[in-house]
Short mmCIF file of C-alpha atoms in Angstrom, two decimals:
data_model
loop_
_atom_site.label_atom_id
_atom_site.label_comp_id
_atom_site.label_asym_id
_atom_site.label_seq_id
_atom_site.Cartn_x
_atom_site.Cartn_y
_atom_site.Cartn_z
CA UNK A 1 -32.77 -0.28 -10.89
CA UNK A 2 -31.77 0.09 -7.24
CA UNK A 3 -28.32 -1.08 -6.23
CA UNK A 4 -28.04 -2.18 -2.57
CA UNK A 5 -25.98 0.27 -0.52
CA UNK A 6 -26.27 3.06 -3.08
CA UNK A 7 -28.34 6.20 -2.50
CA UNK A 8 -28.99 8.76 -5.21
CA UNK A 9 -26.92 8.91 -8.36
CA UNK A 10 -23.48 7.32 -8.67
CA UNK A 11 -21.37 7.06 -11.79
CA UNK A 12 -20.93 3.37 -12.69
CA UNK A 13 -17.25 3.31 -11.67
CA UNK A 14 -17.98 4.82 -8.23
CA UNK A 15 -20.39 2.18 -6.95
CA UNK A 16 -17.68 -0.21 -5.77
CA UNK A 17 -14.75 1.11 -3.71
CA UNK A 18 -11.35 0.44 -5.24
CA UNK A 19 -9.26 1.34 -2.19
CA UNK A 20 -10.00 -1.04 0.63
CA UNK A 21 -9.07 -1.33 4.30
CA UNK A 22 -5.53 -2.28 3.22
CA UNK A 23 -5.09 1.23 1.86
CA UNK A 24 -6.29 2.50 5.24
CA UNK A 25 -3.59 0.45 6.94
CA UNK A 26 -0.81 1.76 4.73
CA UNK A 27 -0.82 5.41 5.88
CA UNK A 28 -1.57 4.25 9.42
CA UNK A 29 1.49 2.00 9.59
CA UNK A 30 3.76 4.47 7.78
CA UNK A 31 2.60 7.15 10.21
CA UNK A 32 3.58 5.02 13.20
CA UNK A 33 7.08 4.63 11.67
CA UNK A 34 7.56 8.36 11.15
CA UNK A 35 6.15 9.23 14.57
CA UNK A 36 8.26 6.69 16.44
CA UNK A 37 11.41 7.86 14.67
CA UNK A 38 10.71 11.50 15.46
CA UNK A 39 10.30 10.58 19.13
CA UNK A 40 13.70 8.83 18.97
CA UNK A 41 15.22 11.96 17.45
CA UNK A 42 13.98 14.01 20.42
CA UNK A 43 16.60 12.35 22.59
CA UNK A 44 19.33 12.19 19.99
CA UNK A 45 19.15 15.57 18.28
CA UNK A 46 17.10 17.77 20.57
CA UNK A 47 18.83 16.39 23.67
CA UNK A 48 15.65 15.66 25.63
CA UNK A 49 17.44 13.36 28.07
CA UNK A 50 14.26 12.36 29.90
CA UNK A 51 13.01 10.24 26.99
CA UNK A 52 16.25 8.25 26.86
CA UNK A 53 14.58 4.99 28.11
CA UNK A 54 12.37 4.91 25.01
CA UNK A 55 15.07 5.77 22.47
CA UNK A 56 15.90 2.22 21.41
CA UNK A 57 12.31 1.07 21.80
CA UNK A 58 11.21 3.83 19.42
CA UNK A 59 13.83 2.83 16.84
CA UNK A 60 12.80 -0.84 16.98
CA UNK A 61 9.12 0.12 16.77
CA UNK A 62 9.88 2.22 13.69
CA UNK A 63 11.79 -0.70 12.10
CA UNK A 64 9.09 -3.30 12.88
CA UNK A 65 6.39 -1.13 11.33
CA UNK A 66 8.56 0.01 8.42
CA UNK A 67 9.17 -3.60 7.34
CA UNK A 68 5.40 -4.16 7.19
CA UNK A 69 4.50 -0.78 5.63
CA UNK A 70 4.66 -1.87 1.95
CA UNK A 71 2.84 -5.18 2.51
CA UNK A 72 -0.73 -3.79 2.45
CA UNK A 73 0.07 -2.21 -0.91
CA UNK A 74 1.57 -5.44 -2.23
CA UNK A 75 -1.50 -7.40 -1.13
CA UNK A 76 -3.86 -4.80 -2.58
CA UNK A 77 -2.14 -4.68 -5.97
CA UNK A 78 -1.22 -8.35 -6.30
CA UNK A 79 1.87 -9.47 -8.23
CA UNK A 80 4.36 -8.30 -5.58
CA UNK A 81 7.29 -9.24 -7.85
CA UNK A 82 6.33 -6.38 -10.14
CA UNK A 83 7.07 -3.78 -7.46
CA UNK A 84 10.75 -4.37 -8.15
CA UNK A 85 10.22 -2.83 -11.60
CA UNK A 86 9.77 0.48 -9.80
CA UNK A 87 13.46 0.38 -8.92
CA UNK A 88 14.60 -0.93 -12.29
CA UNK A 89 12.78 1.51 -14.53
CA UNK A 90 11.54 4.28 -12.26
CA UNK A 91 9.17 6.83 -13.70
CA UNK A 92 10.53 10.14 -12.48
CA UNK A 93 7.21 11.97 -12.79
CA UNK A 94 5.44 9.43 -10.55
CA UNK A 95 5.39 10.30 -6.86
CA UNK A 96 4.64 6.64 -6.07
CA UNK A 97 7.74 5.43 -7.92
CA UNK A 98 9.93 8.00 -6.21
CA UNK A 99 8.52 6.88 -2.88
CA UNK A 100 10.13 3.49 -3.46
CA UNK A 101 13.50 5.19 -3.24
CA UNK A 102 12.54 7.22 -0.18
CA UNK A 103 11.46 3.98 1.50
CA UNK A 104 14.71 2.21 0.64
CA UNK A 105 16.80 5.18 1.71
CA UNK A 106 14.94 5.44 4.99
CA UNK A 107 15.20 1.71 5.68
CA UNK A 108 18.87 1.17 4.85
CA UNK A 109 20.70 4.46 5.29
CA UNK A 110 18.67 5.87 8.18
CA UNK A 111 17.01 3.24 10.33
CA UNK A 112 19.17 0.10 9.97
CA UNK A 113 22.38 2.12 10.18
CA UNK A 114 21.26 4.08 13.22
CA UNK A 115 20.15 0.92 15.02
CA UNK A 116 23.41 -0.82 14.11
CA UNK A 117 25.51 2.04 15.39
CA UNK A 118 23.58 2.32 18.63
CA UNK A 119 23.58 -1.45 19.30
CA UNK A 120 27.11 -2.18 18.10
CA UNK A 121 28.60 -2.51 21.55
CA UNK A 122 25.80 -4.87 22.61
CA UNK A 123 26.07 -6.91 19.41
CA UNK A 124 29.82 -7.37 19.86
CA UNK A 125 29.28 -8.23 23.51
CA UNK A 126 26.61 -10.86 22.67
CA UNK A 127 28.70 -12.31 19.86
CA UNK A 128 31.27 -13.18 22.53
CA UNK A 129 28.95 -14.35 25.30
CA UNK A 130 26.32 -16.39 23.43
CA UNK A 131 26.66 -19.78 21.76
CA UNK A 132 25.40 -21.74 18.78
CA UNK A 133 23.18 -20.20 16.13
CA UNK A 134 22.57 -17.09 18.26
CA UNK A 135 26.29 -16.46 18.34
CA UNK A 136 26.43 -16.81 14.56
CA UNK A 137 23.60 -14.31 14.13
CA UNK A 138 25.38 -11.77 16.33
CA UNK A 139 28.70 -12.50 14.58
CA UNK A 140 27.06 -11.64 11.25
CA UNK A 141 25.49 -8.53 12.76
CA UNK A 142 28.92 -7.27 13.92
CA UNK A 143 29.89 -7.19 10.21
CA UNK A 144 33.26 -8.51 11.29
CA UNK A 145 34.30 -5.62 13.47
CA UNK A 146 34.67 -5.94 17.23
CA UNK A 147 36.24 -2.58 17.90
CA UNK A 148 34.07 -1.13 20.65
CA UNK A 149 36.74 1.00 22.26
CA UNK A 150 35.69 4.27 23.83
CA UNK A 151 37.04 6.19 20.84
CA UNK A 152 35.14 3.94 18.41
CA UNK A 153 31.92 4.45 20.41
CA UNK A 154 32.46 8.20 20.26
CA UNK A 155 32.73 7.94 16.46
CA UNK A 156 29.51 5.86 16.43
CA UNK A 157 27.78 8.48 18.50
CA UNK A 158 28.80 11.33 16.19
CA UNK A 159 27.83 9.42 13.03
CA UNK A 160 24.57 8.34 14.69
CA UNK A 161 23.81 11.98 15.43
CA UNK A 162 24.39 12.96 11.79
CA UNK A 163 22.18 10.10 10.59
CA UNK A 164 19.39 11.17 12.95
CA UNK A 165 19.66 14.74 11.64
CA UNK A 166 19.33 13.38 8.09
CA UNK A 167 16.63 11.01 9.33
CA UNK A 168 14.25 13.75 10.49
CA UNK A 169 13.63 15.23 7.02
CA UNK A 170 13.62 11.65 5.68
CA UNK A 171 10.86 10.70 8.14
CA UNK A 172 8.98 13.86 7.13
CA UNK A 173 9.32 12.91 3.48
CA UNK A 174 8.26 9.34 4.18
CA UNK A 175 4.97 10.37 5.67
CA UNK A 176 4.53 13.72 3.95
CA UNK A 177 4.49 11.71 0.73
CA UNK A 178 1.51 9.67 1.88
CA UNK A 179 -0.45 12.85 2.51
CA UNK A 180 0.81 14.27 -0.76
CA UNK A 181 -0.61 11.31 -2.69
CA UNK A 182 -4.09 12.03 -1.33
CA UNK A 183 -3.74 15.81 -1.31
CA UNK A 184 -2.80 15.90 -4.99
CA UNK A 185 -5.89 14.07 -6.27
CA UNK A 186 -7.50 17.20 -7.68
CA UNK A 187 -10.69 15.41 -8.78
CA UNK A 188 -11.55 14.48 -5.20
CA UNK A 189 -12.59 17.44 -3.02
CA UNK A 190 -12.43 15.34 0.17
CA UNK A 191 -8.69 14.83 -0.40
CA UNK A 192 -7.49 17.68 -2.56
CA UNK A 193 -5.93 20.19 -0.19
CA UNK A 194 -2.28 21.23 0.20
CA UNK A 195 -2.83 20.90 3.96
CA UNK A 196 -3.13 17.13 3.58
CA UNK A 197 0.64 16.29 3.80
CA UNK A 198 1.03 18.54 6.86
CA UNK A 199 -2.04 17.11 8.59
CA UNK A 200 -0.81 13.57 7.82
CA UNK A 201 2.62 14.40 9.16
CA UNK A 202 1.42 15.75 12.48
CA UNK A 203 -1.13 12.98 12.94
CA UNK A 204 1.72 10.54 12.18
CA UNK A 205 3.83 12.09 14.91
CA UNK A 206 0.91 11.90 17.34
CA UNK A 207 0.19 8.24 16.56
CA UNK A 208 3.88 7.22 16.62
CA UNK A 209 4.52 8.91 19.96
CA UNK A 210 1.34 7.37 21.43
CA UNK A 211 2.37 3.93 20.13
CA UNK A 212 5.83 4.11 21.71
CA UNK A 213 4.36 5.45 24.97
CA UNK A 214 1.91 2.58 25.30
CA UNK A 215 4.48 0.00 24.13
CA UNK A 216 6.98 1.27 26.70
CA UNK A 217 4.47 1.07 29.54
CA UNK A 218 3.23 -2.35 28.43
CA UNK A 219 6.78 -3.67 28.07
CA UNK A 220 7.74 -2.43 31.54
CA UNK A 221 4.62 -4.09 32.95
CA UNK A 222 5.46 -7.40 31.27
CA UNK A 223 9.12 -7.19 32.33
CA UNK A 224 8.05 -6.17 35.87
CA UNK A 225 10.37 -3.19 35.67
CA UNK A 226 9.52 0.23 37.13
CA UNK A 227 8.14 2.80 34.70
CA UNK A 228 10.35 5.90 34.51
CA UNK A 229 7.73 8.55 35.36
CA UNK A 230 9.96 11.44 34.26
CA UNK A 231 10.22 9.75 30.87
CA UNK A 232 6.50 9.12 30.38
CA UNK A 233 5.61 12.60 31.68
CA UNK A 234 7.96 14.15 29.13
CA UNK A 235 6.62 11.99 26.29
CA UNK A 236 3.06 12.90 27.32
CA UNK A 237 4.03 16.59 27.29
CA UNK A 238 5.41 16.34 23.73
CA UNK A 239 2.41 14.23 22.73
CA UNK A 240 0.14 17.01 24.00
CA UNK A 241 2.05 19.74 22.11
CA UNK A 242 2.09 17.76 18.86
CA UNK A 243 -1.56 16.88 19.25
CA UNK A 244 -2.51 20.53 19.77
CA UNK A 245 -0.76 21.42 16.50
CA UNK A 246 -2.39 18.46 14.74
CA UNK A 247 -5.83 19.40 16.08
CA UNK A 248 -5.33 23.05 15.08
CA UNK A 249 -4.38 22.03 11.53
CA UNK A 250 -7.39 19.73 11.21
CA UNK A 251 -9.69 22.46 12.52
CA UNK A 252 -8.08 24.94 10.12
CA UNK A 253 -8.89 22.55 7.29
CA UNK A 254 -12.47 22.14 8.53
CA UNK A 255 -13.08 25.87 9.02
CA UNK A 256 -11.53 26.61 5.65
CA UNK A 257 -13.78 24.09 3.92
CA UNK A 258 -16.87 25.36 5.74
CA UNK A 259 -16.10 29.01 5.02
CA UNK A 260 -15.13 28.38 1.41
CA UNK A 261 -18.25 26.16 0.95
CA UNK A 262 -17.45 25.26 -2.64
CA UNK A 263 -19.74 23.13 -4.81
CA UNK A 264 -18.73 19.94 -2.99
CA UNK A 265 -19.49 21.23 0.50
CA UNK A 266 -23.16 20.27 0.83
CA UNK A 267 -22.45 16.76 -0.38
CA UNK A 268 -19.47 16.25 1.96
CA UNK A 269 -21.32 17.85 4.87
CA UNK A 270 -24.21 15.43 4.34
CA UNK A 271 -21.78 12.51 4.19
CA UNK A 272 -20.13 13.52 7.49
CA UNK A 273 -23.57 13.73 9.13
CA UNK A 274 -24.75 10.36 7.81
CA UNK A 275 -22.37 7.63 6.60
CA UNK A 276 -19.27 8.97 8.32
CA UNK A 277 -21.01 10.09 11.52
CA UNK A 278 -19.79 7.20 13.67
CA UNK A 279 -16.23 6.97 12.34
CA UNK A 280 -15.64 10.70 11.83
CA UNK A 281 -17.58 12.59 14.46
CA UNK A 282 -17.80 10.03 17.24
CA UNK A 283 -14.54 8.07 16.84
CA UNK A 284 -12.10 10.49 15.21
CA UNK A 285 -13.17 13.84 16.64
CA UNK A 286 -14.90 12.77 19.86
CA UNK A 287 -13.17 9.71 21.29
CA UNK A 288 -9.94 10.06 19.31
CA UNK A 289 -9.24 13.78 19.62
CA UNK A 290 -11.32 15.76 22.13
CA UNK A 291 -11.23 13.20 24.96
CA UNK A 292 -7.46 12.48 24.76
CA UNK A 293 -6.70 16.19 24.36
CA UNK A 294 -8.72 17.03 27.48
CA UNK A 295 -7.07 14.17 29.41
CA UNK A 296 -3.59 15.28 28.35
CA UNK A 297 -4.41 18.90 29.14
CA UNK A 298 -5.58 17.83 32.60
CA UNK A 299 -2.23 16.11 33.26
CA UNK A 300 -0.43 19.31 32.25
CA UNK A 301 -2.55 21.50 34.52
CA UNK A 302 -2.88 19.27 37.58
CA UNK A 303 -0.41 16.96 39.22
CA UNK A 304 -2.03 13.55 39.50
CA UNK A 305 -0.59 10.62 41.46
CA UNK A 306 1.77 8.40 39.40
CA UNK A 307 -0.77 5.58 39.25
CA UNK A 308 -3.46 7.90 37.88
CA UNK A 309 -1.01 9.42 35.41
CA UNK A 310 -0.05 5.98 34.10
CA UNK A 311 -3.71 5.08 33.68
CA UNK A 312 -4.46 8.38 31.92
CA UNK A 313 -1.46 7.99 29.58
CA UNK A 314 -2.46 4.42 28.70
CA UNK A 315 -6.09 5.32 28.01
CA UNK A 316 -5.08 8.44 26.10
CA UNK A 317 -2.56 6.58 23.92
CA UNK A 318 -5.04 3.84 23.07
CA UNK A 319 -7.75 6.40 22.25
CA UNK A 320 -5.29 8.30 20.06
CA UNK A 321 -4.29 5.14 18.21
CA UNK A 322 -7.95 4.35 17.54
CA UNK A 323 -8.66 7.99 16.63
CA UNK A 324 -5.80 8.22 14.13
CA UNK A 325 -6.87 4.90 12.59
CA UNK A 326 -10.36 6.38 12.25
CA UNK A 327 -8.79 9.46 10.62
CA UNK A 328 -7.03 7.30 8.01
CA UNK A 329 -10.26 5.37 7.49
CA UNK A 330 -12.28 8.54 7.01
CA UNK A 331 -9.78 9.92 4.52
CA UNK A 332 -9.39 6.76 2.44
CA UNK A 333 -12.89 5.26 2.65
CA UNK A 334 -14.72 8.59 3.07
CA UNK A 335 -13.12 9.91 -0.10
CA UNK A 336 -14.75 7.13 -2.10
CA UNK A 337 -18.23 7.12 -0.59
CA UNK A 338 -19.65 10.15 -2.40
CA UNK A 339 -20.27 10.61 -6.12
CA UNK A 340 -18.18 13.15 -8.02
CA UNK A 341 -21.55 14.34 -9.31
CA UNK A 342 -22.32 15.24 -5.65
CA UNK A 343 -25.71 13.59 -6.11
CA UNK A 344 -25.27 10.22 -4.47
CA UNK A 345 -23.46 7.99 -1.98
CA UNK A 346 -22.27 4.42 -1.97
CA UNK A 347 -21.20 2.23 0.94
CA UNK A 348 -18.13 0.16 1.71
CA UNK A 349 -18.72 -3.52 2.22
CA UNK A 350 -15.64 -5.09 3.70
CA UNK A 351 -14.88 -8.74 2.98
CA UNK A 352 -13.94 -11.03 5.83
CA UNK A 353 -11.48 -13.64 4.56
CA UNK A 354 -11.02 -12.21 1.08
CA UNK A 355 -7.62 -10.94 -0.11
CA UNK A 356 -8.48 -7.40 0.96
CA UNK A 357 -10.79 -8.33 3.79
CA UNK A 358 -10.75 -7.90 7.54
CA UNK A 359 -8.70 -11.01 8.29
CA UNK A 360 -5.64 -10.10 6.18
CA UNK A 361 -5.90 -6.57 7.60
CA UNK A 362 -5.84 -7.88 11.17
CA UNK A 363 -2.94 -10.21 10.30
CA UNK A 364 -1.01 -7.31 8.76
CA UNK A 365 -1.65 -5.20 11.84
CA UNK A 366 -0.39 -7.97 14.12
CA UNK A 367 2.69 -8.71 12.02
CA UNK A 368 4.68 -5.63 13.16
CA UNK A 369 4.14 -6.74 16.77
CA UNK A 370 5.53 -10.19 15.93
CA UNK A 371 8.55 -8.56 14.26
CA UNK A 372 8.88 -6.20 17.22
CA UNK A 373 8.88 -9.20 19.57
CA UNK A 374 11.70 -10.86 17.59
CA UNK A 375 13.63 -7.59 17.47
CA UNK A 376 13.47 -6.99 21.22
CA UNK A 377 14.60 -10.58 21.79
CA UNK A 378 17.52 -10.07 19.42
CA UNK A 379 18.35 -6.52 20.42
CA UNK A 380 17.04 -5.95 23.96
CA UNK A 381 16.28 -2.24 24.39
CA UNK A 382 15.81 -2.38 28.18
CA UNK A 383 19.15 -1.74 29.74
CA UNK A 384 22.47 -0.88 28.30
CA UNK A 385 24.97 -3.68 28.32
CA UNK A 386 28.19 -3.59 30.24
CA UNK A 387 29.95 -2.33 27.16
CA UNK A 388 27.56 0.60 26.96
CA UNK A 389 27.48 1.18 30.68
CA UNK A 390 31.22 1.75 30.54
CA UNK A 391 30.66 4.85 28.36
CA UNK B 1 45.36 10.49 12.84
CA UNK B 2 46.03 6.78 12.45
CA UNK B 3 44.13 5.99 15.62
CA UNK B 4 41.16 8.08 14.41
CA UNK B 5 41.09 6.02 11.25
CA UNK B 6 41.36 2.80 13.22
CA UNK B 7 38.42 3.78 15.42
CA UNK B 8 36.29 4.73 12.43
CA UNK B 9 37.33 1.75 10.29
CA UNK B 10 34.27 -0.29 11.30
CA UNK B 11 32.10 2.28 9.49
CA UNK B 12 33.62 1.11 6.24
CA UNK B 13 31.84 -2.23 6.67
CA UNK B 14 28.22 -1.03 6.41
CA UNK B 15 29.42 1.39 3.72
CA UNK B 16 30.94 -1.53 1.79
CA UNK B 17 27.75 -3.54 2.33
CA UNK B 18 25.66 -0.70 0.90
CA UNK B 19 28.03 -0.32 -2.04
CA UNK B 20 27.97 -4.07 -2.73
CA UNK B 21 24.16 -3.94 -2.59
CA UNK B 22 24.18 -1.02 -5.00
CA UNK B 23 26.61 -2.79 -7.34
CA UNK B 24 24.50 -5.98 -7.35
CA UNK B 25 21.43 -3.86 -8.04
CA UNK B 26 23.15 -2.10 -10.96
CA UNK B 27 24.32 -5.42 -12.43
CA UNK B 28 20.83 -6.94 -12.12
CA UNK B 29 19.35 -3.76 -13.56
CA UNK B 30 21.66 -3.83 -16.57
CA UNK B 31 20.91 -7.52 -17.12
CA UNK B 32 17.12 -7.41 -16.90
CA UNK B 33 16.13 -4.11 -18.50
CA UNK B 34 15.08 -4.80 -22.08
CA UNK B 35 17.27 -3.34 -24.84
CA UNK B 36 16.19 0.08 -26.08
CA UNK B 37 14.07 0.83 -23.00
CA UNK B 38 13.59 4.58 -22.59
CA UNK B 39 14.96 5.54 -26.03
CA UNK B 40 11.73 7.31 -27.04
CA UNK B 41 9.76 7.17 -23.79
CA UNK B 42 8.92 4.93 -20.86
CA UNK B 43 8.70 1.79 -23.00
CA UNK B 44 10.82 -0.62 -25.09
CA UNK B 45 11.84 1.06 -28.35
CA UNK B 46 12.01 -2.27 -30.31
CA UNK B 47 8.34 -2.84 -29.47
CA UNK B 48 7.53 -0.32 -32.20
CA UNK B 49 8.83 -2.89 -34.71
CA UNK B 50 6.68 -5.61 -33.13
CA UNK B 51 3.65 -3.33 -33.26
CA UNK B 52 4.38 -2.44 -36.87
CA UNK B 53 4.64 -6.10 -37.86
CA UNK B 54 1.10 -6.85 -36.64
CA UNK B 55 -1.63 -7.03 -39.32
CA UNK B 56 -3.71 -3.92 -39.87
CA UNK B 57 -7.41 -4.43 -39.12
CA UNK B 58 -8.95 -1.04 -39.72
CA UNK B 59 -9.00 0.54 -43.19
CA UNK B 60 -9.80 4.05 -41.99
CA UNK B 61 -12.51 6.53 -42.92
CA UNK B 62 -10.93 7.75 -46.15
CA UNK B 63 -10.77 4.24 -47.64
CA UNK B 64 -14.53 3.68 -47.01
CA UNK B 65 -15.58 7.08 -48.39
CA UNK B 66 -13.51 6.54 -51.54
CA UNK B 67 -15.97 3.87 -52.79
CA UNK B 68 -19.19 4.24 -50.75
CA UNK B 69 -20.06 7.68 -51.98
CA UNK B 70 -23.83 7.55 -51.37
CA UNK B 71 -23.58 6.30 -47.76
CA UNK B 72 -20.83 8.83 -47.07
CA UNK B 73 -23.03 11.72 -48.22
CA UNK B 74 -26.01 10.50 -46.13
CA UNK B 75 -23.84 10.09 -43.11
CA UNK B 76 -22.21 13.52 -43.49
CA UNK B 77 -25.66 15.16 -43.59
CA UNK B 78 -26.98 13.53 -40.41
CA UNK B 79 -26.32 13.14 -36.70
CA UNK B 80 -23.96 10.23 -37.30
CA UNK B 81 -21.54 12.46 -39.23
CA UNK B 82 -18.85 12.01 -36.62
CA UNK B 83 -19.33 8.28 -36.11
CA UNK B 84 -16.62 6.40 -38.01
CA UNK B 85 -17.85 3.79 -40.53
CA UNK B 86 -15.92 1.01 -38.86
CA UNK B 87 -17.42 1.86 -35.46
CA UNK B 88 -20.59 0.07 -36.66
CA UNK B 89 -19.34 -2.08 -39.53
CA UNK B 90 -16.30 -3.41 -37.73
CA UNK B 91 -12.68 -3.50 -38.95
CA UNK B 92 -12.65 -3.64 -42.78
CA UNK B 93 -8.99 -3.50 -43.85
CA UNK B 94 -9.26 -6.84 -45.66
CA UNK B 95 -12.40 -5.70 -47.49
CA UNK B 96 -10.65 -2.48 -48.52
CA UNK B 97 -7.73 -4.49 -49.92
CA UNK B 98 -9.97 -6.88 -51.85
CA UNK B 99 -13.49 -5.37 -52.14
CA UNK B 100 -15.01 -8.00 -54.40
CA UNK B 101 -14.19 -11.29 -52.73
CA UNK B 102 -14.47 -10.20 -49.05
CA UNK B 103 -17.93 -8.80 -48.46
CA UNK B 104 -18.61 -7.54 -44.90
CA UNK B 105 -21.67 -8.79 -43.08
CA UNK B 106 -24.37 -6.22 -42.25
CA UNK B 107 -24.44 -5.41 -38.54
CA UNK B 108 -27.32 -6.70 -36.41
CA UNK B 109 -29.31 -3.51 -35.73
CA UNK B 110 -31.10 -4.93 -32.68
CA UNK B 111 -27.89 -4.97 -30.65
CA UNK B 112 -25.93 -2.34 -32.56
CA UNK B 113 -28.25 0.67 -32.01
CA UNK B 114 -28.94 -0.20 -28.38
CA UNK B 115 -25.21 -0.15 -27.69
CA UNK B 116 -25.31 3.63 -27.81
CA UNK B 117 -28.98 4.57 -27.57
CA UNK B 118 -30.29 2.37 -24.73
CA UNK B 119 -31.54 4.60 -21.91
CA UNK B 120 -29.03 5.14 -19.09
CA UNK B 121 -29.23 7.87 -16.46
CA UNK B 122 -25.43 8.26 -16.66
CA UNK B 123 -25.71 9.60 -20.21
CA UNK B 124 -26.15 13.33 -20.88
CA UNK B 125 -29.84 14.24 -21.07
CA UNK B 126 -29.50 15.70 -24.58
CA UNK B 127 -28.18 12.43 -25.99
CA UNK B 128 -30.96 10.56 -27.89
CA UNK B 129 -31.76 7.46 -25.84
CA UNK B 130 -34.75 5.14 -25.55
CA UNK B 131 -35.88 2.11 -23.58
CA UNK B 132 -35.74 -0.19 -26.62
CA UNK B 133 -38.25 -2.70 -25.22
CA UNK B 134 -40.88 0.06 -25.01
CA UNK B 135 -39.78 2.14 -27.98
CA UNK B 136 -40.03 -0.20 -30.96
CA UNK B 137 -42.17 -3.10 -29.78
CA UNK B 138 -39.96 -5.72 -31.41
CA UNK B 139 -39.57 -3.93 -34.73
CA UNK B 140 -36.07 -3.49 -36.18
CA UNK B 141 -34.62 0.01 -35.73
CA UNK B 142 -33.92 0.42 -39.42
CA UNK B 143 -37.59 -0.13 -40.27
CA UNK B 144 -38.00 3.57 -39.40
CA UNK B 145 -34.48 5.07 -39.03
CA UNK B 146 -31.93 4.96 -41.82
CA UNK B 147 -28.73 4.04 -40.00
CA UNK B 148 -26.53 6.44 -42.02
CA UNK B 149 -28.82 9.35 -41.27
CA UNK B 150 -31.24 8.29 -38.54
CA UNK B 151 -33.40 11.46 -38.50
CA UNK B 152 -37.06 10.74 -39.33
CA UNK B 153 -38.33 12.93 -42.14
#
């Protein structure tokens, strides 16, 4: 009997995909968090002063996406209340259970604390200048302390530095874990490689940096404020470096697979040339990697006019964001399209308004932007307040 | 020294908040985790008692062989040697306890045999399998094959 969408031989449990577009979103969103945080750490720890204008923006971006990161998983699994069990009775041999703690650590000890410390002067200032409910919100956010003396700010700065230093390995763990989960599935040759966590990590950095770059330029456009060209040039430079490393790692993986040519190779090679051709070769490698890399390389080699540079950075960032999404798609969906017998292929039919369909996926992808909008209203990252300016 | 403490005192507030959060978590954890969880493994130890209190359904191979000597010998000599009696006859603990009054029903061969031997490309090629509709033309399987030793002489 022929099953629609299936070619060749599939084991019965392989015909329908278990991991849907929501599982594609999860590493994508987590990657944006890790990447944005690492960009923020450039200014804080590595003293790259030029990216200062995006420091707060990067932290808020990381927070907005981090709050949404577990939702695709919750929606995919159902019974969100059960996820709390992971904290109550954690299974120490389960990487997924341990990730719950990494997530909580990263959210509370790293990100919230760092944002609080950096914004404290502004929060105290707003708690005194606003009225009504807003004032109450800021009052709560001060945690009852209004000491923003120069000495107190110096303490904040030192503690913030330490937290960022701790935050970098935490961000690496946060996203390295996602790659680890795929890389450790030994039954699946499309996933099973120790390079997976490293590739995920660098692609996360690339996507996070691109997201902050495009958000910064878009925000400046909306606010009708001038774009700091030194800042965007520096971000683009780091984006280029990180992307080169990411591209090298992905090519290393590809060359290694091709040279090794184990028993899965023919099957995977066929899949890349047929079902994954558009999303892998055209979107991920072509439009999402080669084109942005060439554009970024051009900006490093030739000095374009500011207007052209802005256009190139915007196009590049958007292409990268699409390309990295395609990469997550190809990993998650691609890994389920071929039979473990290497004799057949299935296809992924995405629902539209089903629980794991396109509509919830789009809503989940828009949600971080809504949170981001609320966050920038509450904690404006644009200019430092008078309290900060006094530093 | 005192001024340093005063200027760092605000840090105690998020620290206290985290500690309160941790304390609430530990209290909730202590209250909701079932008693005996983790004593033997990642499950509730008292559940073993619950499991033990449930009625036993399967008698086990040895109990069947103890009485049904002839069937046991046939089965041991054929391809079904490693198929447990209760895999086809169903759970028979009650019958084993009271063999005279509780007689098990004979399985319906038309569905029983096909459960394992219906043709399926996912099965290993060496496994005996047939398209039942074509193979027996409506006849019962046990017209030709003896279920305890299905090999045709």
